[in-house]
PDB file of C-alpha atoms in Angstrom:
ATOM      1  CA  MET A   5      -2.476  -2.635 -24.846  1.00 37.00           C
ATOM      2  CA  PRO A   6      -2.110  -1.321 -21.260  1.00 46.00           C
ATOM      3  CA  HIS A   7      -2.310   2.408 -20.777  1.00 59.00           C
ATOM      4  CA  THR A   8       0.647   4.465 -19.610  1.00 84.00           C
ATOM      5  CA  VAL A   9       0.357   4.642 -15.823  1.00 95.00           C
ATOM      6  CA  PRO A  10       1.095   8.034 -14.214  1.00 95.00           C
ATOM      7  CA  GLY A  11       4.293   8.302 -12.211  1.00 96.00           C
ATOM      8  CA  GLY A  12       6.328   5.737 -14.094  1.00 97.00           C
ATOM      9  CA  THR A  13       7.949   2.877 -12.222  1.00 97.00           C
ATOM     10  CA  TYR A  14      10.062   2.158  -9.145  1.00 98.00           C
ATOM     11  CA  VAL A  15      12.353  -0.796  -8.415  1.00 98.00           C
ATOM     12  CA  LEU A  16      11.762  -2.483  -5.052  1.00 98.00           C
ATOM     13  CA  GLY A  17      14.709  -4.291  -3.554  1.00 96.00           C
ATOM     14  CA  GLY A  18      16.743  -4.122  -6.733  1.00 96.00           C
ATOM     15  CA  ASP A  19      14.643  -6.627  -8.690  1.00 96.00           C
ATOM     16  CA  LEU A  20      10.889  -5.911  -8.492  1.00 97.00           C
ATOM     17  CA  THR A  21       9.826  -3.185 -10.920  1.00 98.00           C
ATOM     18  CA  VAL A  22       6.392  -1.808 -10.015  1.00 98.00           C
ATOM     19  CA  THR A  23       4.272   1.055 -11.243  1.00 98.00           C
ATOM     20  CA  ARG A  24       4.321   3.915  -8.752  1.00 98.00           C
ATOM     21  CA  MET A  25       0.565   4.059  -9.213  1.00 98.00           C
ATOM     22  CA  GLY A  26      -0.625   0.885  -7.505  1.00 98.00           C
ATOM     23  CA  TYR A  27      -3.907  -0.466  -6.227  1.00 98.00           C
ATOM     24  CA  GLY A  28      -5.007  -1.135  -2.641  1.00 97.00           C
ATOM     25  CA  ALA A  29      -7.303  -4.164  -2.457  1.00 98.00           C
ATOM     26  CA  MET A  30      -8.812  -3.524   0.980  1.00 97.00           C
ATOM     27  CA  GLN A  31     -12.159  -2.318  -0.383  1.00 96.00           C
ATOM     28  CA  LEU A  32     -12.842  -5.562  -2.252  1.00 97.00           C
ATOM     29  CA  THR A  33     -14.422  -7.001   0.906  1.00 97.00           C
ATOM     30  CA  GLY A  34     -17.593  -6.127   2.758  1.00 96.00           C
ATOM     31  CA  PRO A  35     -17.926  -2.902   4.814  1.00 95.00           C
ATOM     32  CA  GLY A  36     -15.015  -2.257   7.167  1.00 94.00           C
ATOM     33  CA  ALA A  37     -12.836  -4.781   5.303  1.00 96.00           C
ATOM     34  CA  PHE A  38     -14.913  -7.509   6.961  1.00 97.00           C
ATOM     35  CA  GLY A  39     -16.824 -10.312   5.308  1.00 96.00           C
ATOM     36  CA  PRO A  40     -17.469 -10.902   1.619  1.00 97.00           C
ATOM     37  CA  PRO A  41     -18.390  -8.194  -0.897  1.00 97.00           C
ATOM     38  CA  ALA A  42     -22.009  -7.787  -1.930  1.00 97.00           C
ATOM     39  CA  ASP A  43     -21.026  -8.578  -5.522  1.00 97.00           C
ATOM     40  CA  ARG A  44     -18.012 -10.880  -5.825  1.00 98.00           C
ATOM     41  CA  ALA A  45     -18.144 -10.883  -9.639  1.00 98.00           C
ATOM     42  CA  ALA A  46     -17.847  -7.094  -9.620  1.00 98.00           C
ATOM     43  CA  ALA A  47     -14.846  -7.312  -7.276  1.00 98.00           C
ATOM     44  CA  VAL A  48     -13.164  -9.798  -9.617  1.00 98.00           C
ATOM     45  CA  ALA A  49     -13.834  -7.460 -12.544  1.00 98.00           C
ATOM     46  CA  VAL A  50     -12.189  -4.540 -10.720  1.00 98.00           C
ATOM     47  CA  VAL A  51      -9.036  -6.567 -10.103  1.00 98.00           C
ATOM     48  CA  ARG A  52      -8.821  -7.614 -13.733  1.00 98.00           C
ATOM     49  CA  GLU A  53      -9.237  -3.980 -14.795  1.00 98.00           C
ATOM     50  CA  VAL A  54      -6.298  -3.061 -12.526  1.00 98.00           C
ATOM     51  CA  VAL A  55      -4.051  -5.275 -14.643  1.00 98.00           C
ATOM     52  CA  GLU A  56      -5.634  -4.108 -17.900  1.00 97.00           C
ATOM     53  CA  LEU A  57      -4.768  -0.522 -16.976  1.00 97.00           C
ATOM     54  CA  GLY A  58      -1.104  -1.491 -16.672  1.00 97.00           C
ATOM     55  CA  ILE A  59      -0.801  -1.368 -12.856  1.00 98.00           C
ATOM     56  CA  THR A  60       1.807  -3.859 -11.600  1.00 98.00           C
ATOM     57  CA  HIS A  61       1.612  -3.241  -7.823  1.00 98.00           C
ATOM     58  CA  ILE A  62      -1.299  -4.593  -5.750  1.00 98.00           C
ATOM     59  CA  ASP A  63      -1.384  -4.121  -1.977  1.00 98.00           C
ATOM     60  CA  THR A  64      -3.353  -6.642   0.057  1.00 98.00           C
ATOM     61  CA  SER A  65      -3.494  -8.605   3.314  1.00 98.00           C
ATOM     62  CA  ASP A  66      -5.048 -11.905   4.255  1.00 98.00           C
ATOM     63  CA  TYR A  67      -6.690 -10.213   7.232  1.00 97.00           C
ATOM     64  CA  TYR A  68      -8.915  -8.272   4.841  1.00 97.00           C
ATOM     65  CA  GLY A  69     -12.119 -10.230   5.123  1.00 97.00           C
ATOM     66  CA  PRO A  70     -10.356 -12.161   6.624  1.00 97.00           C
ATOM     67  CA  HIS A  71      -9.226 -14.436   3.782  1.00 97.00           C
ATOM     68  CA  VAL A  72     -11.599 -12.710   1.353  1.00 98.00           C
ATOM     69  CA  THR A  73      -9.450 -10.264  -0.610  1.00 98.00           C
ATOM     70  CA  ASN A  74      -6.689 -12.741  -1.366  1.00 98.00           C
ATOM     71  CA  GLY A  75      -9.234 -15.240  -2.614  1.00 98.00           C
ATOM     72  CA  ILE A  76     -10.638 -12.627  -4.978  1.00 98.00           C
ATOM     73  CA  LEU A  77      -7.159 -11.780  -6.256  1.00 98.00           C
ATOM     74  CA  ARG A  78      -6.480 -15.444  -6.892  1.00 98.00           C
ATOM     75  CA  GLU A  79      -9.790 -15.975  -8.684  1.00 98.00           C
ATOM     76  CA  ALA A  80      -9.260 -12.899 -10.847  1.00 98.00           C
ATOM     77  CA  LEU A  81      -5.595 -13.216 -11.759  1.00 98.00           C
ATOM     78  CA  HIS A  82      -4.090 -16.635 -11.053  1.00 98.00           C
ATOM     79  CA  PRO A  83      -1.783 -17.564 -12.687  1.00 98.00           C
ATOM     80  CA  TYR A  84      -0.489 -14.060 -12.139  1.00 98.00           C
ATOM     81  CA  PRO A  85       1.114 -11.997 -14.921  1.00 97.00           C
ATOM     82  CA  GLY A  86       4.891 -12.122 -14.732  1.00 96.00           C
ATOM     83  CA  ASP A  87       5.229  -8.371 -14.209  1.00 97.00           C
ATOM     84  CA  LEU A  88       2.616  -8.154 -11.430  1.00 98.00           C
ATOM     85  CA  HIS A  89       3.853  -7.896  -7.845  1.00 98.00           C
ATOM     86  CA  VAL A  90       1.587  -8.457  -4.845  1.00 98.00           C
ATOM     87  CA  VAL A  91       2.565  -6.850  -1.545  1.00 98.00           C
ATOM     88  CA  THR A  92       0.903  -8.161   1.603  1.00 98.00           C
ATOM     89  CA  LYS A  93       1.153  -7.457   5.321  1.00 98.00           C
ATOM     90  CA  VAL A  94       1.024  -9.332   8.591  1.00 98.00           C
ATOM     91  CA  GLY A  95       1.040  -8.442  12.277  1.00 98.00           C
ATOM     92  CA  PHE A  96      -2.681  -8.042  12.879  1.00 98.00           C
ATOM     93  CA  ALA A  97      -5.736 -10.286  12.543  1.00 97.00           C
ATOM     94  CA  ARG A  98      -9.539 -10.057  12.699  1.00 96.00           C
ATOM     95  CA  ASP A  99     -11.783 -11.175  15.529  1.00 95.00           C
ATOM     96  CA  ALA A 100     -15.376 -12.397  15.260  1.00 94.00           C
ATOM     97  CA  ALA A 101     -16.715  -8.866  15.704  1.00 93.00           C
ATOM     98  CA  GLY A 102     -14.518  -7.414  12.960  1.00 94.00           C
ATOM     99  CA  GLY A 103     -11.944  -5.944  15.335  1.00 96.00           C
ATOM    100  CA  TRP A 104      -8.232  -5.693  14.538  1.00 97.00           C
ATOM    101  CA  PRO A 105      -6.232  -7.455  17.314  1.00 97.00           C
ATOM    102  CA  GLN A 106      -2.475  -7.471  17.013  1.00 97.00           C
ATOM    103  CA  ALA A 107      -1.085 -10.856  15.978  1.00 97.00           C
ATOM    104  CA  ALA A 108       2.690 -10.512  16.032  1.00 97.00           C
ATOM    105  CA  GLU A 109       3.809 -13.554  18.003  1.00 98.00           C
ATOM    106  CA  PRO A 110       6.119 -15.903  16.076  1.00 98.00           C
ATOM    107  CA  ALA A 111       3.505 -18.631  15.568  1.00 98.00           C
ATOM    108  CA  GLN A 112       0.937 -16.069  14.453  1.00 98.00           C
ATOM    109  CA  LEU A 113       3.312 -14.526  11.920  1.00 98.00           C
ATOM    110  CA  ARG A 114       4.291 -17.901  10.493  1.00 98.00           C
ATOM    111  CA  GLN A 115       0.637 -18.850  10.130  1.00 98.00           C
ATOM    112  CA  ALA A 116      -0.199 -15.496   8.529  1.00 98.00           C
ATOM    113  CA  VAL A 117       2.530 -15.934   5.922  1.00 98.00           C
ATOM    114  CA  GLN A 118       1.305 -19.454   5.198  1.00 98.00           C
ATOM    115  CA  ASP A 119      -2.293 -18.223   4.906  1.00 98.00           C
ATOM    116  CA  ASN A 120      -1.214 -15.538   2.429  1.00 98.00           C
ATOM    117  CA  LEU A 121       0.664 -18.120   0.363  1.00 98.00           C
ATOM    118  CA  THR A 122      -2.258 -20.533   0.342  1.00 98.00           C
ATOM    119  CA  ASN A 123      -5.025 -18.035  -0.357  1.00 98.00           C
ATOM    120  CA  LEU A 124      -3.057 -16.192  -3.042  1.00 98.00           C
ATOM    121  CA  GLY A 125      -1.893 -19.466  -4.590  1.00 98.00           C
ATOM    122  CA  LEU A 126       1.796 -18.596  -4.448  1.00 98.00           C
ATOM    123  CA  ASP A 127       4.993 -20.428  -3.517  1.00 98.00           C
ATOM    124  CA  ALA A 128       6.676 -17.209  -2.352  1.00 98.00           C
ATOM    125  CA  LEU A 129       5.425 -13.730  -1.487  1.00 98.00           C
ATOM    126  CA  ASP A 130       7.011 -10.770  -3.289  1.00 98.00           C
ATOM    127  CA  VAL A 131       6.910  -8.416  -0.294  1.00 98.00           C
ATOM    128  CA  VAL A 132       5.600  -8.857   3.246  1.00 98.00           C
ATOM    129  CA  ASN A 133       5.124  -5.764   5.388  1.00 98.00           C
ATOM    130  CA  LEU A 134       5.181  -6.115   9.161  1.00 98.00           C
ATOM    131  CA  ARG A 135       2.504  -3.857  10.603  1.00 98.00           C
ATOM    132  CA  MET A 136       3.377  -2.554  14.054  1.00 97.00           C
ATOM    133  CA  GLY A 137       1.024  -1.367  16.777  1.00 95.00           C
ATOM    134  CA  GLY A 138       2.883   1.751  17.864  1.00 91.00           C
ATOM    135  CA  PRO A 139       6.162   3.693  17.669  1.00 89.00           C
ATOM    136  CA  ALA A 140       7.393   2.490  21.063  1.00 89.00           C
ATOM    137  CA  GLU A 141       7.395  -1.200  20.126  1.00 96.00           C
ATOM    138  CA  SER A 142      10.568  -3.046  19.237  1.00 98.00           C
ATOM    139  CA  VAL A 143      10.453  -4.648  15.790  1.00 98.00           C
ATOM    140  CA  ALA A 144      13.282  -7.065  16.583  1.00 98.00           C
ATOM    141  CA  LYS A 145      11.332 -10.175  17.558  1.00 98.00           C
ATOM    142  CA  PRO A 146       8.636 -10.157  14.849  1.00 98.00           C
ATOM    143  CA  PHE A 147      10.950  -8.901  12.106  1.00 98.00           C
ATOM    144  CA  THR A 148      13.446 -11.652  12.904  1.00 98.00           C
ATOM    145  CA  VAL A 149      10.684 -14.221  12.356  1.00 98.00           C
ATOM    146  CA  LEU A 150       9.937 -12.759   8.927  1.00 98.00           C
ATOM    147  CA  ALA A 151      13.644 -12.623   8.097  1.00 98.00           C
ATOM    148  CA  GLU A 152      13.857 -16.358   8.878  1.00 98.00           C
ATOM    149  CA  LEU A 153      10.930 -17.045   6.543  1.00 98.00           C
ATOM    150  CA  GLN A 154      12.705 -14.946   3.917  1.00 98.00           C
ATOM    151  CA  GLN A 155      15.807 -17.105   4.299  1.00 98.00           C
ATOM    152  CA  GLN A 156      13.589 -20.170   3.798  1.00 98.00           C
ATOM    153  CA  GLY A 157      12.484 -18.781   0.434  1.00 98.00           C
ATOM    154  CA  LEU A 158       8.877 -18.028   1.399  1.00 98.00           C
ATOM    155  CA  ILE A 159       9.315 -14.241   1.174  1.00 98.00           C
ATOM    156  CA  ARG A 160      11.409 -12.281  -1.328  1.00 98.00           C
ATOM    157  CA  HIS A 161      11.478  -8.869   0.350  1.00 98.00           C
ATOM    158  CA  LEU A 162      10.467  -7.319   3.669  1.00 99.00           C
ATOM    159  CA  GLY A 163       8.814  -4.023   4.549  1.00 98.00           C
ATOM    160  CA  LEU A 164       7.232  -2.246   7.496  1.00 98.00           C
ATOM    161  CA  SER A 165       3.928  -0.504   8.178  1.00 98.00           C
ATOM    162  CA  THR A 166       2.922   2.134  10.737  1.00 97.00           C
ATOM    163  CA  VAL A 167       6.449   2.697  11.995  1.00 98.00           C
ATOM    164  CA  SER A 168       8.900   5.415  13.021  1.00 98.00           C
ATOM    165  CA  ALA A 169      12.358   6.134  11.664  1.00 97.00           C
ATOM    166  CA  GLU A 170      13.806   4.448  14.749  1.00 98.00           C
ATOM    167  CA  GLN A 171      11.861   1.246  14.054  1.00 98.00           C
ATOM    168  CA  VAL A 172      13.026   1.263  10.451  1.00 98.00           C
ATOM    169  CA  ALA A 173      16.616   1.586  11.615  1.00 98.00           C
ATOM    170  CA  GLU A 174      16.166  -1.273  14.083  1.00 98.00           C
ATOM    171  CA  ALA A 175      14.663  -3.520  11.392  1.00 98.00           C
ATOM    172  CA  ARG A 176      17.530  -2.783   8.996  1.00 98.00           C
ATOM    173  CA  THR A 177      20.005  -4.259  11.489  1.00 98.00           C
ATOM    174  CA  ILE A 178      18.152  -7.571  11.008  1.00 98.00           C
ATOM    175  CA  ALA A 179      17.355  -7.640   7.274  1.00 98.00           C
ATOM    176  CA  PRO A 180      16.978  -5.217   4.358  1.00 98.00           C
ATOM    177  CA  VAL A 181      13.789  -3.124   4.236  1.00 98.00           C
ATOM    178  CA  VAL A 182      12.413  -2.319   0.768  1.00 98.00           C
ATOM    179  CA  CYS A 183       9.338  -0.258   1.683  1.00 98.00           C
ATOM    180  CA  VAL A 184       7.563   1.570   4.491  1.00 98.00           C
ATOM    181  CA  GLN A 185       3.794   2.027   4.568  1.00 98.00           C
ATOM    182  CA  ASN A 186       2.508   4.842   6.806  1.00 98.00           C
ATOM    183  CA  MET A 187      -0.283   7.382   6.875  1.00 96.00           C
ATOM    184  CA  TYR A 188       0.757  10.517   5.002  1.00 97.00           C
ATOM    185  CA  ASN A 189      -0.882  13.110   2.786  1.00 97.00           C
ATOM    186  CA  ILE A 190      -0.910  16.819   1.966  1.00 96.00           C
ATOM    187  CA  ALA A 191      -2.358  17.739   5.359  1.00 96.00           C
ATOM    188  CA  ASN A 192      -0.495  15.182   7.478  1.00 96.00           C
ATOM    189  CA  ARG A 193       3.200  15.725   6.858  1.00 96.00           C
ATOM    190  CA  GLY A 194       4.765  14.179   9.955  1.00 96.00           C
ATOM    191  CA  ASP A 195       6.802  11.763   7.850  1.00 97.00           C
ATOM    192  CA  ASP A 196       8.478  14.374   5.653  1.00 98.00           C
ATOM    193  CA  ALA A 197      11.929  13.712   7.092  1.00 98.00           C
ATOM    194  CA  LEU A 198      11.370   9.947   7.015  1.00 98.00           C
ATOM    195  CA  ILE A 199      10.394  10.051   3.327  1.00 98.00           C
ATOM    196  CA  ASP A 200      13.511  11.990   2.408  1.00 98.00           C
ATOM    197  CA  GLY A 201      15.721   9.680   4.453  1.00 98.00           C
ATOM    198  CA  LEU A 202      14.207   6.571   2.899  1.00 98.00           C
ATOM    199  CA  ALA A 203      14.679   8.034  -0.586  1.00 98.00           C
ATOM    200  CA  GLU A 204      18.396   8.396   0.135  1.00 98.00           C
ATOM    201  CA  GLN A 205      18.500   4.745   1.238  1.00 97.00           C
ATOM    202  CA  GLY A 206      16.642   3.437  -1.820  1.00 98.00           C
ATOM    203  CA  ILE A 207      13.558   2.485   0.198  1.00 98.00           C
ATOM    204  CA  ALA A 208      10.038   3.092  -1.095  1.00 98.00           C
ATOM    205  CA  TYR A 209       7.441   4.978   0.927  1.00 98.00           C
ATOM    206  CA  VAL A 210       3.795   3.930   0.492  1.00 98.00           C
ATOM    207  CA  PRO A 211       1.288   6.405   1.975  1.00 98.00           C
ATOM    208  CA  TYR A 212      -2.229   5.358   2.878  1.00 95.00           C
ATOM    209  CA  PHE A 213      -5.324   7.537   3.469  1.00 93.00           C
ATOM    210  CA  PRO A 214      -4.507  10.189   0.821  1.00 91.00           C
ATOM    211  CA  LEU A 215      -7.520  12.185   2.047  1.00 88.00           C
ATOM    212  CA  GLY A 216      -7.473  11.168   5.713  1.00 91.00           C
ATOM    213  CA  GLY A 217      -7.376  13.519   8.694  1.00 92.00           C
ATOM    214  CA  PHE A 218      -8.022  16.805   6.909  1.00 95.00           C
ATOM    215  CA  SER A 219      -9.479  19.724   8.845  1.00 94.00           C
ATOM    216  CA  PRO A 220     -12.393  21.618   7.248  1.00 95.00           C
ATOM    217  CA  VAL A 221     -10.053  24.496   6.373  1.00 94.00           C
ATOM    218  CA  GLN A 222      -7.525  22.160   4.756  1.00 96.00           C
ATOM    219  CA  SER A 223     -10.272  20.380   2.837  1.00 96.00           C
ATOM    220  CA  GLY A 224     -11.531  23.750   1.645  1.00 96.00           C
ATOM    221  CA  VAL A 225      -8.157  24.680   0.198  1.00 96.00           C
ATOM    222  CA  LEU A 226      -7.883  21.300  -1.517  1.00 97.00           C
ATOM    223  CA  ASP A 227     -11.391  21.669  -2.933  1.00 97.00           C
ATOM    224  CA  ASP A 228     -10.575  25.149  -4.238  1.00 97.00           C
ATOM    225  CA  VAL A 229      -7.386  23.986  -5.963  1.00 97.00           C
ATOM    226  CA  ALA A 230      -9.210  21.036  -7.507  1.00 97.00           C
ATOM    227  CA  ALA A 231     -12.038  23.241  -8.782  1.00 97.00           C
ATOM    228  CA  ARG A 232      -9.570  25.711 -10.274  1.00 97.00           C
ATOM    229  CA  LEU A 233      -7.828  22.893 -12.127  1.00 97.00           C
ATOM    230  CA  GLY A 234     -11.085  21.319 -13.251  1.00 96.00           C
ATOM    231  CA  SER A 235     -10.255  18.184 -11.289  1.00 96.00           C
ATOM    232  CA  THR A 236     -11.241  16.396  -8.072  1.00 95.00           C
ATOM    233  CA  PRO A 237      -9.729  16.592  -4.567  1.00 95.00           C
ATOM    234  CA  LYS A 238      -8.616  12.959  -4.725  1.00 95.00           C
ATOM    235  CA  ALA A 239      -6.908  13.450  -8.078  1.00 96.00           C
ATOM    236  CA  VAL A 240      -5.071  16.498  -6.763  1.00 97.00           C
ATOM    237  CA  ALA A 241      -4.026  14.612  -3.613  1.00 97.00           C
ATOM    238  CA  LEU A 242      -2.687  11.665  -5.618  1.00 97.00           C
ATOM    239  CA  ALA A 243      -0.875  13.883  -8.125  1.00 97.00           C
ATOM    240  CA  TRP A 244       0.694  15.839  -5.260  1.00 97.00           C
ATOM    241  CA  LEU A 245       1.973  12.620  -3.676  1.00 97.00           C
ATOM    242  CA  LEU A 246       3.567  11.438  -6.917  1.00 97.00           C
ATOM    243  CA  ARG A 247       5.290  14.811  -7.239  1.00 97.00           C
ATOM    244  CA  ARG A 248       6.369  14.902  -3.569  1.00 97.00           C
ATOM    245  CA  SER A 249       9.181  12.330  -3.929  1.00 98.00           C
ATOM    246  CA  PRO A 250      10.208   9.726  -6.514  1.00 98.00           C
ATOM    247  CA  ASN A 251      10.205   6.961  -3.886  1.00 98.00           C
ATOM    248  CA  ILE A 252       6.491   7.412  -3.126  1.00 98.00           C
ATOM    249  CA  LEU A 253       4.217   4.616  -4.348  1.00 98.00           C
ATOM    250  CA  LEU A 254       0.435   5.024  -4.336  1.00 98.00           C
ATOM    251  CA  ILE A 255      -2.138   2.377  -3.369  1.00 97.00           C
ATOM    252  CA  PRO A 256      -5.585   4.044  -3.577  1.00 96.00           C
ATOM    253  CA  GLY A 257      -8.393   1.554  -3.240  1.00 95.00           C
ATOM    254  CA  THR A 258     -11.853   1.276  -4.742  1.00 96.00           C
ATOM    255  CA  SER A 259     -14.485  -1.349  -5.476  1.00 96.00           C
ATOM    256  CA  SER A 260     -15.625   0.466  -8.635  1.00 96.00           C
ATOM    257  CA  ILE A 261     -14.116   0.185 -12.107  1.00 97.00           C
ATOM    258  CA  GLY A 262     -15.207   3.758 -12.812  1.00 96.00           C
ATOM    259  CA  HIS A 263     -13.478   5.108  -9.727  1.00 95.00           C
ATOM    260  CA  LEU A 264     -10.404   3.015 -10.495  1.00 97.00           C
ATOM    261  CA  ARG A 265     -10.102   4.599 -13.916  1.00 96.00           C
ATOM    262  CA  GLU A 266     -10.664   8.050 -12.408  1.00 95.00           C
ATOM    263  CA  ASN A 267      -7.904   7.461  -9.849  1.00 95.00           C
ATOM    264  CA  VAL A 268      -5.408   6.428 -12.511  1.00 96.00           C
ATOM    265  CA  ALA A 269      -6.293   9.304 -14.815  1.00 94.00           C
ATOM    266  CA  GLY A 270      -6.397  11.802 -11.953  1.00 93.00           C
ATOM    267  CA  ALA A 271      -2.952  10.881 -10.671  1.00 94.00           C
ATOM    268  CA  GLY A 272      -1.579  12.066 -13.994  1.00 95.00           C
ATOM    269  CA  LEU A 273      -2.790  15.608 -13.334  1.00 96.00           C
ATOM    270  CA  ASP A 274      -0.097  18.195 -14.029  1.00 95.00           C
ATOM    271  CA  LEU A 275       0.033  20.430 -10.957  1.00 97.00           C
ATOM    272  CA  PRO A 276       1.304  23.959 -11.642  1.00 97.00           C
ATOM    273  CA  ASP A 277       3.898  25.356  -9.246  1.00 96.00           C
ATOM    274  CA  ASP A 278       1.502  27.862  -7.677  1.00 96.00           C
ATOM    275  CA  ALA A 279      -0.960  25.066  -6.855  1.00 97.00           C
ATOM    276  CA  VAL A 280       1.816  22.990  -5.324  1.00 96.00           C
ATOM    277  CA  ALA A 281       2.889  25.937  -3.148  1.00 96.00           C
ATOM    278  CA  GLU A 282      -0.697  26.467  -2.015  1.00 96.00           C
ATOM    279  CA  LEU A 283      -1.097  22.782  -1.171  1.00 96.00           C
ATOM    280  CA  ASP A 284       2.242  22.628   0.627  1.00 96.00           C
ATOM    281  CA  ALA A 285       1.128  25.452   2.891  1.00 95.00           C
ATOM    282  CA  ILE A 286      -1.990  23.730   4.247  1.00 93.00           C
ATOM    283  CA  ALA A 287       0.039  21.443   6.507  1.00 89.00           C
ATOM    284  CA  GLY A 288       0.981  24.500   8.559  1.00 66.00           C
TER     285      GLY A 288
END
């Protein structure tokens, strides 16, 4: 029987119930999310363990590899369990050197959605996030393309990645937004107001890089709190995120079954109020 997953569940778009503790599949590829993994069988085993642990939210993209991660997900899980929901993203691609060029023209977006469908082995994608290149860009043109594909039945729900509150508002004039995926963690709190606003609108917030961008002083505080609680910095960071707001969904990634189990167990850490206050203060 699947274990109880920390954080409980969240309903995306009114009909997709996912565990708030999800899994990010980016690390299933080679280094830098480029090329195949050194051990494909091990990658397949990690994905199957994700489902065994009771996680029902997997975050991916066909530009991981490219075309590698989705193939691993398909090999490991197809036909997919009925309660599993795969969230993918489009808007960027990979070049021959492993770079990340933007790919948000209409033809590129249509091809990316088709590639995700083909490589995942699906007739429709649960959620497609549009990844933007900066806060000054208009989302209107690319988001309209995805909204048209949604109307054609190829996509169930739409989301956004690496965006501002203004871009979210612009997208919502075109079609409903069910989730936003941005960088956010204990030390990088620039999206605090956005998270609270999205919660009021029934929109999920999916932070990436739970330990990214910390200064040495901030890392020291996190390390001290973790040591005092007999835990790890990553576990504390994940537990803090789950406590921060009920609309936050986690997608930590790993290519190790051991680390996967540690992430799930660690996110269930009970943070005392004094530790939360200490962690809240490190953002300045």
